[in-house]
Structures are given as structure tokens and as C-alpha cells.
mmCIF file with all atom_site columns, C-alpha atoms in Angstrom:
data_model
loop_
_atom_site.group_PDB
_atom_site.id
_atom_site.type_symbol
_atom_site.label_atom_id
_atom_site.label_alt_id
_atom_site.label_comp_id
_atom_site.label_asym_id
_atom_site.label_entity_id
_atom_site.label_seq_id
_atom_site.pdbx_PDB_ins_code
_atom_site.Cartn_x
_atom_site.Cartn_y
_atom_site.Cartn_z
_atom_site.occupancy
_atom_site.B_iso_or_equiv
_atom_site.pdbx_formal_charge
_atom_site.auth_seq_id
_atom_site.auth_comp_id
_atom_site.auth_asym_id
_atom_site.auth_atom_id
_atom_site.pdbx_PDB_model_num
ATOM 1   C CA . MET A 1 1   ? 4.478   28.439 -4.600  1.00 87.00 ? 1   MET A CA 1
ATOM 2   C CA . GLU A 1 2   ? 5.555   31.406 -6.486  1.00 90.00 ? 2   GLU A CA 1
ATOM 3   C CA . ASP A 1 3   ? 2.616   32.696 -8.892  1.00 90.00 ? 3   ASP A CA 1
ATOM 4   C CA . ASN A 1 4   ? 4.902   32.286 -11.908 1.00 94.00 ? 4   ASN A CA 1
ATOM 5   C CA . THR A 1 5   ? 5.494   28.911 -10.842 1.00 95.00 ? 5   THR A CA 1
ATOM 6   C CA . LYS A 1 6   ? 1.862   27.970 -10.501 1.00 96.00 ? 6   LYS A CA 1
ATOM 7   C CA . GLU A 1 7   ? 1.183   29.762 -14.097 1.00 96.00 ? 7   GLU A CA 1
ATOM 8   C CA . LYS A 1 8   ? 4.082   27.916 -15.531 1.00 96.00 ? 8   LYS A CA 1
ATOM 9   C CA . ILE A 1 9   ? 2.616   24.529 -14.305 1.00 98.00 ? 9   ILE A CA 1
ATOM 10  C CA . LYS A 1 10  ? -0.758  25.376 -15.580 1.00 97.00 ? 10  LYS A CA 1
ATOM 11  C CA . ASP A 1 11  ? 0.298   26.238 -19.004 1.00 97.00 ? 11  ASP A CA 1
ATOM 12  C CA . ILE A 1 12  ? 2.330   23.443 -19.469 1.00 98.00 ? 12  ILE A CA 1
ATOM 13  C CA . ILE A 1 13  ? -0.469  21.137 -18.530 1.00 98.00 ? 13  ILE A CA 1
ATOM 14  C CA . ARG A 1 14  ? -3.186  22.786 -20.701 1.00 97.00 ? 14  ARG A CA 1
ATOM 15  C CA . ASP A 1 15  ? -0.667  22.525 -23.586 1.00 97.00 ? 15  ASP A CA 1
ATOM 16  C CA . ASN A 1 16  ? 0.158   18.972 -23.636 1.00 98.00 ? 16  ASN A CA 1
ATOM 17  C CA . GLU A 1 17  ? -2.779  16.609 -24.018 1.00 97.00 ? 17  GLU A CA 1
ATOM 18  C CA . VAL A 1 18  ? -0.840  13.841 -22.344 1.00 98.00 ? 18  VAL A CA 1
ATOM 19  C CA . LEU A 1 19  ? 2.041   14.866 -19.795 1.00 98.00 ? 19  LEU A CA 1
ATOM 20  C CA . LEU A 1 20  ? 4.205   12.821 -17.352 1.00 98.00 ? 20  LEU A CA 1
ATOM 21  C CA . PHE A 1 21  ? 6.112   14.800 -14.754 1.00 98.00 ? 21  PHE A CA 1
ATOM 22  C CA . MET A 1 22  ? 9.038   12.323 -14.086 1.00 98.00 ? 22  MET A CA 1
ATOM 23  C CA . LYS A 1 23  ? 12.582  11.961 -13.039 1.00 98.00 ? 23  LYS A CA 1
ATOM 24  C CA . GLY A 1 24  ? 14.614  12.122 -15.462 1.00 98.00 ? 24  GLY A CA 1
ATOM 25  C CA . THR A 1 25  ? 13.606  11.217 -19.521 1.00 98.00 ? 25  THR A CA 1
ATOM 26  C CA . PRO A 1 26  ? 11.532  8.490  -21.140 1.00 98.00 ? 26  PRO A CA 1
ATOM 27  C CA . VAL A 1 27  ? 14.862  7.242  -22.467 1.00 97.00 ? 27  VAL A CA 1
ATOM 28  C CA . MET A 1 28  ? 16.838  7.993  -19.249 1.00 98.00 ? 28  MET A CA 1
ATOM 29  C CA . PRO A 1 29  ? 14.441  7.392  -16.247 1.00 98.00 ? 29  PRO A CA 1
ATOM 30  C CA . GLN A 1 30  ? 16.194  8.437  -12.958 1.00 97.00 ? 30  GLN A CA 1
ATOM 31  C CA . CYS A 1 31  ? 13.895  6.666  -10.955 1.00 94.00 ? 31  CYS A CA 1
ATOM 32  C CA . GLY A 1 32  ? 11.987  2.782  -10.906 1.00 94.00 ? 32  GLY A CA 1
ATOM 33  C CA . PHE A 1 33  ? 8.684   4.687  -10.568 1.00 95.00 ? 33  PHE A CA 1
ATOM 34  C CA . SER A 1 34  ? 9.008   7.083  -13.400 1.00 97.00 ? 34  SER A CA 1
ATOM 35  C CA . ALA A 1 35  ? 10.422  4.469  -15.783 1.00 98.00 ? 35  ALA A CA 1
ATOM 36  C CA . ALA A 1 36  ? 7.357   2.166  -14.804 1.00 98.00 ? 36  ALA A CA 1
ATOM 37  C CA . VAL A 1 37  ? 4.957   5.059  -16.048 1.00 98.00 ? 37  VAL A CA 1
ATOM 38  C CA . VAL A 1 38  ? 7.235   5.295  -19.070 1.00 98.00 ? 38  VAL A CA 1
ATOM 39  C CA . GLY A 1 39  ? 6.850   1.628  -19.696 1.00 98.00 ? 39  GLY A CA 1
ATOM 40  C CA . VAL A 1 40  ? 3.340   1.553  -19.014 1.00 98.00 ? 40  VAL A CA 1
ATOM 41  C CA . LEU A 1 41  ? 2.581   4.080  -21.830 1.00 98.00 ? 41  LEU A CA 1
ATOM 42  C CA . THR A 1 42  ? 5.028   3.135  -24.280 1.00 97.00 ? 42  THR A CA 1
ATOM 43  C CA . HIS A 1 43  ? 3.635   -0.449 -24.354 1.00 97.00 ? 43  HIS A CA 1
ATOM 44  C CA . MET A 1 44  ? 0.298   0.965  -25.008 1.00 97.00 ? 44  MET A CA 1
ATOM 45  C CA . GLY A 1 45  ? 1.554   3.247  -27.464 1.00 97.00 ? 45  GLY A CA 1
ATOM 46  C CA . VAL A 1 46  ? 0.478   6.281  -26.278 1.00 97.00 ? 46  VAL A CA 1
ATOM 47  C CA . LYS A 1 47  ? 1.636   9.864  -27.451 1.00 96.00 ? 47  LYS A CA 1
ATOM 48  C CA . PHE A 1 48  ? 3.210   11.571 -24.219 1.00 98.00 ? 48  PHE A CA 1
ATOM 49  C CA . ASN A 1 49  ? 5.319   14.568 -23.560 1.00 98.00 ? 49  ASN A CA 1
ATOM 50  C CA . SER A 1 50  ? 7.400   14.891 -20.269 1.00 98.00 ? 50  SER A CA 1
ATOM 51  C CA . ILE A 1 51  ? 8.967   17.149 -17.846 1.00 98.00 ? 51  ILE A CA 1
ATOM 52  C CA . ASN A 1 52  ? 12.151  16.345 -16.397 1.00 98.00 ? 52  ASN A CA 1
ATOM 53  C CA . VAL A 1 53  ? 11.644  17.698 -12.656 1.00 98.00 ? 53  VAL A CA 1
ATOM 54  C CA . LEU A 1 54  ? 15.197  16.861 -11.621 1.00 98.00 ? 54  LEU A CA 1
ATOM 55  C CA . GLU A 1 55  ? 15.782  19.950 -14.126 1.00 97.00 ? 55  GLU A CA 1
ATOM 56  C CA . ASP A 1 56  ? 13.534  22.635 -12.231 1.00 96.00 ? 56  ASP A CA 1
ATOM 57  C CA . ALA A 1 57  ? 13.453  22.488 -8.523  1.00 95.00 ? 57  ALA A CA 1
ATOM 58  C CA . GLU A 1 58  ? 10.646  24.864 -8.681  1.00 96.00 ? 58  GLU A CA 1
ATOM 59  C CA . ILE A 1 59  ? 8.354   22.370 -10.729 1.00 97.00 ? 59  ILE A CA 1
ATOM 60  C CA . ARG A 1 60  ? 9.660   19.401 -8.932  1.00 96.00 ? 60  ARG A CA 1
ATOM 61  C CA . GLU A 1 61  ? 7.887   21.277 -5.178  1.00 96.00 ? 61  GLU A CA 1
ATOM 62  C CA . GLY A 1 62  ? 5.357   23.063 -7.368  1.00 97.00 ? 62  GLY A CA 1
ATOM 63  C CA . ILE A 1 63  ? 3.505   19.971 -9.010  1.00 98.00 ? 63  ILE A CA 1
ATOM 64  C CA . LYS A 1 64  ? 2.896   18.238 -6.047  1.00 97.00 ? 64  LYS A CA 1
ATOM 65  C CA . GLU A 1 65  ? 1.480   21.595 -4.265  1.00 96.00 ? 65  GLU A CA 1
ATOM 66  C CA . TYR A 1 66  ? -0.562  21.736 -7.363  1.00 97.00 ? 66  TYR A CA 1
ATOM 67  C CA . SER A 1 67  ? -1.730  18.275 -7.547  1.00 98.00 ? 67  SER A CA 1
ATOM 68  C CA . ASP A 1 68  ? -1.806  17.786 -3.757  1.00 97.00 ? 68  ASP A CA 1
ATOM 69  C CA . TRP A 1 69  ? -0.007  14.705 -4.447  1.00 97.00 ? 69  TRP A CA 1
ATOM 70  C CA . PRO A 1 70  ? 3.579   14.495 -2.632  1.00 96.00 ? 70  PRO A CA 1
ATOM 71  C CA . THR A 1 71  ? 5.445   12.087 -4.993  1.00 96.00 ? 71  THR A CA 1
ATOM 72  C CA . ILE A 1 72  ? 6.739   11.940 -8.579  1.00 97.00 ? 72  ILE A CA 1
ATOM 73  C CA . PRO A 1 73  ? 5.783   10.857 -11.204 1.00 98.00 ? 73  PRO A CA 1
ATOM 74  C CA . GLN A 1 74  ? 2.541   12.440 -11.551 1.00 98.00 ? 74  GLN A CA 1
ATOM 75  C CA . LEU A 1 75  ? 0.489   11.540 -14.902 1.00 98.00 ? 75  LEU A CA 1
ATOM 76  C CA . TYR A 1 76  ? -1.967  14.320 -16.492 1.00 98.00 ? 76  TYR A CA 1
ATOM 77  C CA . VAL A 1 77  ? -4.221  13.633 -19.511 1.00 98.00 ? 77  VAL A CA 1
ATOM 78  C CA . LYS A 1 78  ? -6.291  16.614 -20.788 1.00 97.00 ? 78  LYS A CA 1
ATOM 79  C CA . ASN A 1 79  ? -5.790  18.909 -18.016 1.00 97.00 ? 79  ASN A CA 1
ATOM 80  C CA . GLU A 1 80  ? -6.422  16.126 -15.419 1.00 97.00 ? 80  GLU A CA 1
ATOM 81  C CA . PHE A 1 81  ? -4.399  14.245 -12.851 1.00 98.00 ? 81  PHE A CA 1
ATOM 82  C CA . VAL A 1 82  ? -4.650  10.822 -13.095 1.00 98.00 ? 82  VAL A CA 1
ATOM 83  C CA . GLY A 1 83  ? -2.436  9.457  -10.687 1.00 98.00 ? 83  GLY A CA 1
ATOM 84  C CA . GLY A 1 84  ? 1.060   8.317  -9.846  1.00 97.00 ? 84  GLY A CA 1
ATOM 85  C CA . CYS A 1 85  ? 2.878   4.858  -10.284 1.00 97.00 ? 85  CYS A CA 1
ATOM 86  C CA . ASP A 1 86  ? 0.896   2.820  -8.124  1.00 96.00 ? 86  ASP A CA 1
ATOM 87  C CA . ILE A 1 87  ? -2.814  3.866  -9.617  1.00 97.00 ? 87  ILE A CA 1
ATOM 88  C CA . ILE A 1 88  ? -1.390  4.084  -13.467 1.00 98.00 ? 88  ILE A CA 1
ATOM 89  C CA . ARG A 1 89  ? -0.305  0.510  -12.754 1.00 97.00 ? 89  ARG A CA 1
ATOM 90  C CA . GLU A 1 90  ? -3.514  -0.756 -11.464 1.00 97.00 ? 90  GLU A CA 1
ATOM 91  C CA . MET A 1 91  ? -5.535  0.893  -13.955 1.00 98.00 ? 91  MET A CA 1
ATOM 92  C CA . HIS A 1 92  ? -3.090  -0.641 -16.613 1.00 98.00 ? 92  HIS A CA 1
ATOM 93  C CA . GLU A 1 93  ? -3.638  -4.082 -14.961 1.00 97.00 ? 93  GLU A CA 1
ATOM 94  C CA . ASN A 1 94  ? -7.379  -4.074 -14.875 1.00 96.00 ? 94  ASN A CA 1
ATOM 95  C CA . GLY A 1 95  ? -7.967  -2.553 -18.096 1.00 96.00 ? 95  GLY A CA 1
ATOM 96  C CA . GLU A 1 96  ? -9.132  0.908  -16.933 1.00 97.00 ? 96  GLU A CA 1
ATOM 97  C CA . LEU A 1 97  ? -6.347  2.723  -18.490 1.00 97.00 ? 97  LEU A CA 1
ATOM 98  C CA . SER A 1 98  ? -7.422  1.894  -22.194 1.00 96.00 ? 98  SER A CA 1
ATOM 99  C CA . ASP A 1 99  ? -10.590 3.066  -21.146 1.00 96.00 ? 99  ASP A CA 1
ATOM 100 C CA . TYR A 1 100 ? -9.772  6.284  -19.649 1.00 97.00 ? 100 TYR A CA 1
ATOM 101 C CA . PHE A 1 101 ? -7.711  7.333  -22.654 1.00 97.00 ? 101 PHE A CA 1
ATOM 102 C CA . ASN A 1 102 ? -10.366 6.101  -25.038 1.00 96.00 ? 102 ASN A CA 1
ATOM 103 C CA . ASN A 1 103 ? -13.199 8.262  -23.169 1.00 96.00 ? 103 ASN A CA 1
ATOM 104 C CA . ALA A 1 104 ? -10.482 11.182 -23.133 1.00 96.00 ? 104 ALA A CA 1
ATOM 105 C CA . GLY A 1 105 ? -10.457 11.121 -27.246 1.00 96.00 ? 105 GLY A CA 1
ATOM 106 C CA . ILE A 1 106 ? -6.723  9.682  -27.211 1.00 95.00 ? 106 ILE A CA 1
ATOM 107 C CA . SER A 1 107 ? -6.781  6.512  -29.078 1.00 87.00 ? 107 SER A CA 1
ATOM 108 C CA . VAL A 1 108 ? -4.500  3.528  -27.946 1.00 87.00 ? 108 VAL A CA 1
ATOM 109 C CA . MET B 2 1   ? 15.286  9.207  7.652   1.00 75.00 ? 1   MET B CA 1
ATOM 110 C CA . THR B 2 2   ? 13.371  6.135  7.309   1.00 86.00 ? 2   THR B CA 1
ATOM 111 C CA . MET B 2 3   ? 9.848   4.362  8.630   1.00 92.00 ? 3   MET B CA 1
ATOM 112 C CA . THR B 2 4   ? 8.646   1.094  9.955   1.00 94.00 ? 4   THR B CA 1
ATOM 113 C CA . SER B 2 5   ? 5.710   -1.135 8.850   1.00 95.00 ? 5   SER B CA 1
ATOM 114 C CA . ASN B 2 6   ? 4.294   -0.280 12.584  1.00 96.00 ? 6   ASN B CA 1
ATOM 115 C CA . GLU B 2 7   ? 4.867   3.489  12.368  1.00 96.00 ? 7   GLU B CA 1
ATOM 116 C CA . ILE B 2 8   ? 3.207   3.485  9.077   1.00 96.00 ? 8   ILE B CA 1
ATOM 117 C CA . GLU B 2 9   ? -0.066  1.026  10.321  1.00 97.00 ? 9   GLU B CA 1
ATOM 118 C CA . GLU B 2 10  ? -0.243  3.362  13.573  1.00 97.00 ? 10  GLU B CA 1
ATOM 119 C CA . LEU B 2 11  ? -0.402  6.454  11.689  1.00 97.00 ? 11  LEU B CA 1
ATOM 120 C CA . ILE B 2 12  ? -3.201  4.705  9.224   1.00 98.00 ? 12  ILE B CA 1
ATOM 121 C CA . LEU B 2 13  ? -5.062  3.607  12.165  1.00 98.00 ? 13  LEU B CA 1
ATOM 122 C CA . LYS B 2 14  ? -5.003  6.752  13.826  1.00 98.00 ? 14  LYS B CA 1
ATOM 123 C CA . SER B 2 15  ? -6.930  8.584  11.083  1.00 98.00 ? 15  SER B CA 1
ATOM 124 C CA . PHE B 2 16  ? -9.041  5.340  9.977   1.00 98.00 ? 16  PHE B CA 1
ATOM 125 C CA . PRO B 2 17  ? -9.347  3.156  13.107  1.00 97.00 ? 17  PRO B CA 1
ATOM 126 C CA . ASN B 2 18  ? -11.809 0.607  11.483  1.00 96.00 ? 18  ASN B CA 1
ATOM 127 C CA . ALA B 2 19  ? -9.466  -0.024 8.471   1.00 98.00 ? 19  ALA B CA 1
ATOM 128 C CA . LYS B 2 20  ? -8.243  -3.123 7.682   1.00 98.00 ? 20  LYS B CA 1
ATOM 129 C CA . ILE B 2 21  ? -4.267  -2.681 6.878   1.00 98.00 ? 21  ILE B CA 1
ATOM 130 C CA . THR B 2 22  ? -1.612  -4.814 5.375   1.00 97.00 ? 22  THR B CA 1
ATOM 131 C CA . ILE B 2 23  ? 1.976   -3.250 4.800   1.00 97.00 ? 23  ILE B CA 1
ATOM 132 C CA . ASP B 2 24  ? 4.752   -4.844 2.640   1.00 96.00 ? 24  ASP B CA 1
ATOM 133 C CA . ASP B 2 25  ? 8.253   -3.901 3.378   1.00 93.00 ? 25  ASP B CA 1
ATOM 134 C CA . LEU B 2 26  ? 9.290   -3.805 -0.393  1.00 90.00 ? 26  LEU B CA 1
ATOM 135 C CA . ARG B 2 27  ? 12.988  -3.266 -0.132  1.00 89.00 ? 27  ARG B CA 1
ATOM 136 C CA . GLY B 2 28  ? 14.095  -3.574 3.287   1.00 89.00 ? 28  GLY B CA 1
ATOM 137 C CA . ASP B 2 29  ? 15.381  -0.117 3.472   1.00 90.00 ? 29  ASP B CA 1
ATOM 138 C CA . GLY B 2 30  ? 12.533  1.270  5.530   1.00 89.00 ? 30  GLY B CA 1
ATOM 139 C CA . ASP B 2 31  ? 12.137  3.941  2.298   1.00 90.00 ? 31  ASP B CA 1
ATOM 140 C CA . HIS B 2 32  ? 9.848   1.527  0.052   1.00 91.00 ? 32  HIS B CA 1
ATOM 141 C CA . PHE B 2 33  ? 6.698   0.101  1.481   1.00 95.00 ? 33  PHE B CA 1
ATOM 142 C CA . ALA B 2 34  ? 3.478   -1.074 -0.156  1.00 96.00 ? 34  ALA B CA 1
ATOM 143 C CA . ALA B 2 35  ? 0.239   -0.680 1.947   1.00 97.00 ? 35  ALA B CA 1
ATOM 144 C CA . GLN B 2 36  ? -3.270  -1.871 1.310   1.00 98.00 ? 36  GLN B CA 1
ATOM 145 C CA . VAL B 2 37  ? -6.075  -0.354 3.263   1.00 98.00 ? 37  VAL B CA 1
ATOM 146 C CA . VAL B 2 38  ? -9.832  -1.198 3.053   1.00 98.00 ? 38  VAL B CA 1
ATOM 147 C CA . THR B 2 39  ? -12.204 0.774  4.624   1.00 98.00 ? 39  THR B CA 1
ATOM 148 C CA . GLU B 2 40  ? -15.609 1.924  4.735   1.00 97.00 ? 40  GLU B CA 1
ATOM 149 C CA . GLU B 2 41  ? -14.575 5.528  4.607   1.00 97.00 ? 41  GLU B CA 1
ATOM 150 C CA . PHE B 2 42  ? -12.982 5.354  1.170   1.00 98.00 ? 42  PHE B CA 1
ATOM 151 C CA . ARG B 2 43  ? -16.898 4.329  -0.149  1.00 97.00 ? 43  ARG B CA 1
ATOM 152 C CA . GLY B 2 44  ? -17.834 6.988  -2.913  1.00 97.00 ? 44  GLY B CA 1
ATOM 153 C CA . LYS B 2 45  ? -14.547 8.433  -3.295  1.00 98.00 ? 45  LYS B CA 1
ATOM 154 C CA . SER B 2 46  ? -12.202 8.199  -6.499  1.00 97.00 ? 46  SER B CA 1
ATOM 155 C CA . ARG B 2 47  ? -8.840  6.400  -6.142  1.00 97.00 ? 47  ARG B CA 1
ATOM 156 C CA . VAL B 2 48  ? -6.807  9.482  -5.945  1.00 98.00 ? 48  VAL B CA 1
ATOM 157 C CA . GLN B 2 49  ? -8.913  11.049 -3.004  1.00 98.00 ? 49  GLN B CA 1
ATOM 158 C CA . GLN B 2 50  ? -8.590  7.820  -1.442  1.00 98.00 ? 50  GLN B CA 1
ATOM 159 C CA . HIS B 2 51  ? -4.861  8.171  -1.675  1.00 98.00 ? 51  HIS B CA 1
ATOM 160 C CA . GLN B 2 52  ? -4.984  11.619 -0.885  1.00 98.00 ? 52  GLN B CA 1
ATOM 161 C CA . MET B 2 53  ? -6.625  10.547 1.945   1.00 98.00 ? 53  MET B CA 1
ATOM 162 C CA . ILE B 2 54  ? -3.647  7.887  3.266   1.00 98.00 ? 54  ILE B CA 1
ATOM 163 C CA . TYR B 2 55  ? -0.778  10.693 2.307   1.00 97.00 ? 55  TYR B CA 1
ATOM 164 C CA . ASN B 2 56  ? -3.084  13.246 4.926   1.00 97.00 ? 56  ASN B CA 1
ATOM 165 C CA . ALA B 2 57  ? -2.947  10.549 7.712   1.00 97.00 ? 57  ALA B CA 1
ATOM 166 C CA . MET B 2 58  ? 0.613   10.080 6.994   1.00 96.00 ? 58  MET B CA 1
ATOM 167 C CA . GLY B 2 59  ? 1.209   13.815 7.742   1.00 96.00 ? 59  GLY B CA 1
ATOM 168 C CA . GLY B 2 60  ? 3.492   14.553 4.925   1.00 94.00 ? 60  GLY B CA 1
ATOM 169 C CA . ARG B 2 61  ? 5.865   11.866 5.645   1.00 95.00 ? 61  ARG B CA 1
ATOM 170 C CA . VAL B 2 62  ? 5.259   10.223 2.319   1.00 95.00 ? 62  VAL B CA 1
ATOM 171 C CA . GLY B 2 63  ? 7.954   12.128 -0.345  1.00 91.00 ? 63  GLY B CA 1
ATOM 172 C CA . LYS B 2 64  ? 9.851   13.208 2.632   1.00 90.00 ? 64  LYS B CA 1
ATOM 173 C CA . GLU B 2 65  ? 10.756  10.503 5.214   1.00 87.00 ? 65  GLU B CA 1
ATOM 174 C CA . LEU B 2 66  ? 9.555   8.044  2.989   1.00 92.00 ? 66  LEU B CA 1
ATOM 175 C CA . HIS B 2 67  ? 10.837  7.489  -0.405  1.00 89.00 ? 67  HIS B CA 1
ATOM 176 C CA . ALA B 2 68  ? 7.259   5.565  -1.793  1.00 90.00 ? 68  ALA B CA 1
ATOM 177 C CA . LEU B 2 69  ? 4.023   4.070  -0.282  1.00 95.00 ? 69  LEU B CA 1
ATOM 178 C CA . ALA B 2 70  ? 2.656   2.428  -3.069  1.00 95.00 ? 70  ALA B CA 1
ATOM 179 C CA . LEU B 2 71  ? -1.078  2.301  -2.318  1.00 97.00 ? 71  LEU B CA 1
ATOM 180 C CA . ASN B 2 72  ? -4.066  0.190  -3.053  1.00 97.00 ? 72  ASN B CA 1
ATOM 181 C CA . THR B 2 73  ? -7.254  1.150  -1.551  1.00 97.00 ? 73  THR B CA 1
ATOM 182 C CA . SER B 2 74  ? -10.539 0.501  -1.550  1.00 97.00 ? 74  SER B CA 1
ATOM 183 C CA . ALA B 2 75  ? -14.011 0.247  0.459   1.00 97.00 ? 75  ALA B CA 1
ATOM 184 C CA . PRO B 2 76  ? -15.022 -3.096 2.009   1.00 96.00 ? 76  PRO B CA 1
ATOM 185 C CA . LYS B 2 77  ? -17.092 -5.661 -0.552  1.00 91.00 ? 77  LYS B CA 1
ATOM 186 C CA . ASP B 2 78  ? -20.400 -6.084 0.367   1.00 75.00 ? 78  ASP B CA 1
#
């Protein structure tokens, strides 16, 4: 991954408390797994920003290397990689996700 | 490119010979699977780390040959 891509990813993760790398946008998700995470965050009333990786091929591949995670979507909370669709769903279903947000100082 | 449930199970077993594995073909298209993996080697690891261990066992196929592998991982209950 190019250095400037890495820097771009680092900066954007640092500058956004809750950031979802997804395919499409929250209003128009282009993949069921991305839509599922948007659904969880919306259901919990969490304010989040998103990056449409379909609009930037460098970020689309770079974020996989950056997180050592092979798929999209990817959720970051306060600079920390939380997981992809299956982990977010599992955490939401067993109540871990609201605890996670509260512990991170994000009220839900 | 697609994969079969057996191919996925074999790859995981190669890295985790004692794992208990259940694989569901979510859509029958060879591209979307769910797998439950239980192995002692996950003990003390975070969920993200456990899934990364499986992705490594899959040799980079997840996200390429395989569009999605929804994972549920844990160490055996005592």
C-alpha cells in the first residue's frame, strides 16, 4: 500500500469517532453486509460517518491491509477496529456493542 | 471462483486439526458461507484475533474466491 494511502486512512480514522468503511452509502448501501451494519448503528441511534470504498479503489484495498481484515464493511470506533458484519451483529445481539460504545464514551 | 463446504472445512482443519467446525452454505452459490469454529487455540484471543486466525488458515481466499465467510468462533466451554 502506498504511503500516502496509509496516511490518508490513518487520518480519516483518527478524525472520525465512529467510522464505517462500507460499500455504498448509508442511504444507498451496495452490499447486504454493509447494509446490515448500517442497520445496527441506526437502530442503536449511533451517529457515525462512512466511507464509500467503491469510490476509492486505493482505500478499498488499503483498509484491508491496514486492518489485516479481508472484507468490507469495517467498523472503527475511536481509532480501534471493532469488526466486520458478523462481529458487529454478534456483539449487538448479545448486548456487548452498547457496552462497547458506552465504554468508549459514546452514548447510545 | 467459488468454494465448497468441504474445501473450507479442510483448509480450517489443516491449521486447527482439533477444531469442531460447522459450515452453512448460506445461498447455495458457493460464494457465501457461515462457519462456526470451536477450538482450544482460540482461548484468550479476542474475537477479531480469532477471525483473523481463520482468515489466515483460508490462505487469503476470503474476500477473493469467497465473497463472504460469516464466522462464529469460540474456545470450548469448560
